Structure formats: C-alpha cells, structure tokens
Coordinates of C-alpha atoms in Angstrom, one line a residue:
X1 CA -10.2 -11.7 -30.3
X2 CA -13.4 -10.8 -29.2
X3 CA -16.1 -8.4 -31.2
X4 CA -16.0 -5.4 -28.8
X5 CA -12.3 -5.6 -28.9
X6 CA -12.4 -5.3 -32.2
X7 CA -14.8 -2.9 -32.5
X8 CA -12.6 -0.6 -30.0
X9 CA -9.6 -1.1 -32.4
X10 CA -11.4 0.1 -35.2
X11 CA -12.8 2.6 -34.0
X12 CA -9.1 4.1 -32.5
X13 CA -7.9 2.7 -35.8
X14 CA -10.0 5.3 -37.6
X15 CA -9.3 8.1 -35.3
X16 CA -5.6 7.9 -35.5
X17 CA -5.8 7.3 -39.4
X18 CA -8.3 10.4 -40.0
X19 CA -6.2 12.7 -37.6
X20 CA -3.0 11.6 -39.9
X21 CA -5.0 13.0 -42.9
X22 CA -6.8 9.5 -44.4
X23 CA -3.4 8.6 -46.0
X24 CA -4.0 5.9 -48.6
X25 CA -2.5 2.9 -48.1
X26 CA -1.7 3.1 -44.5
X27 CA -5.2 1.7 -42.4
X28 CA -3.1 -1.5 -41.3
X29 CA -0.5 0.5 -40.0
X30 CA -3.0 2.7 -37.9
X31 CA -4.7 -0.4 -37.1
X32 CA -1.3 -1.7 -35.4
X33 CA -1.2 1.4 -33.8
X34 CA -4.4 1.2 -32.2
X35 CA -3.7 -2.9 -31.0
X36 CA -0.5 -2.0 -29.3
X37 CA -2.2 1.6 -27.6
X38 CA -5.5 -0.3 -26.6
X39 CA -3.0 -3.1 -25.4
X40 CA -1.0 -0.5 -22.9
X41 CA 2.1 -0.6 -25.0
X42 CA 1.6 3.2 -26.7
X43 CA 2.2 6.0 -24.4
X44 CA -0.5 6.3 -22.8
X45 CA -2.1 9.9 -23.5
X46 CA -4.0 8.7 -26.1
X47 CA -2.7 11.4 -28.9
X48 CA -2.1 10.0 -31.6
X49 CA 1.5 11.4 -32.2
X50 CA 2.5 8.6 -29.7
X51 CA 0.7 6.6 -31.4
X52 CA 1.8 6.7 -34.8
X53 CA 3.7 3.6 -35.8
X54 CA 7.6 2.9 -37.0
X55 CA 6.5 0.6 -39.8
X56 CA 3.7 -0.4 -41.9
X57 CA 2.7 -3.5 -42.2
X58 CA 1.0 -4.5 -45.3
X59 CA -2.0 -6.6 -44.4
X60 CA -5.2 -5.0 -47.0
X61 CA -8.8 -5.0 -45.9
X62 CA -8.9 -4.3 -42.0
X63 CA -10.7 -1.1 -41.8
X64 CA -13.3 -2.2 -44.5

C-alpha cells in the first residue's frame, strides 16, 4: 500500500473514530471502516453512519 493511501485512511480513520466519540479500543475497527469506504465498498455518502463497521477486528497500533 502506498503512503498517500495510507495517509487518506488515516485520516478518514480518525474522522469516523472522533465523530463515534474516540471510543477506546475501537481505532482498528474505524480503520477497517475507512479501507473498505476509501475502497468503494461503504455507501458512498461519506457519513460515517454507513460507515461504521459490523465487527472489530483487534489488530493494536494503527492509528498511532
């Protein structure tokens, strides 16, 4: 994966994660969220209600 891409999933990562209240815990799960919306698989309006993701994955570290 390139930088910018990376840097564009972090930064939606961060959106959706700070508009969800800065849960603790949950930044991979946002981060998920952001791949698969960035990727054309969310819905498409970019809110973050369509967004959100089913399941967390646990994978520590990613928004650091």
């Amino acid at each position: 994966m390139h930088d910018l891409e990376q840097d564009k999933i972090r930064d939606r990562a961060y959106q959706l994660w700070d508009r969800a209240g800065q849960p603790e815990g949950r930044e991979e799960e946002f981060w998920y969220a952001a791949e698969r919306e960035l990727a054309g698989k969310g819905a498409g309006d970019g809110s973050a209600r369509a967004a959100e993701p089913e399941a967390p994955p646990v994978v520590p570290g990613r928004l650091s």
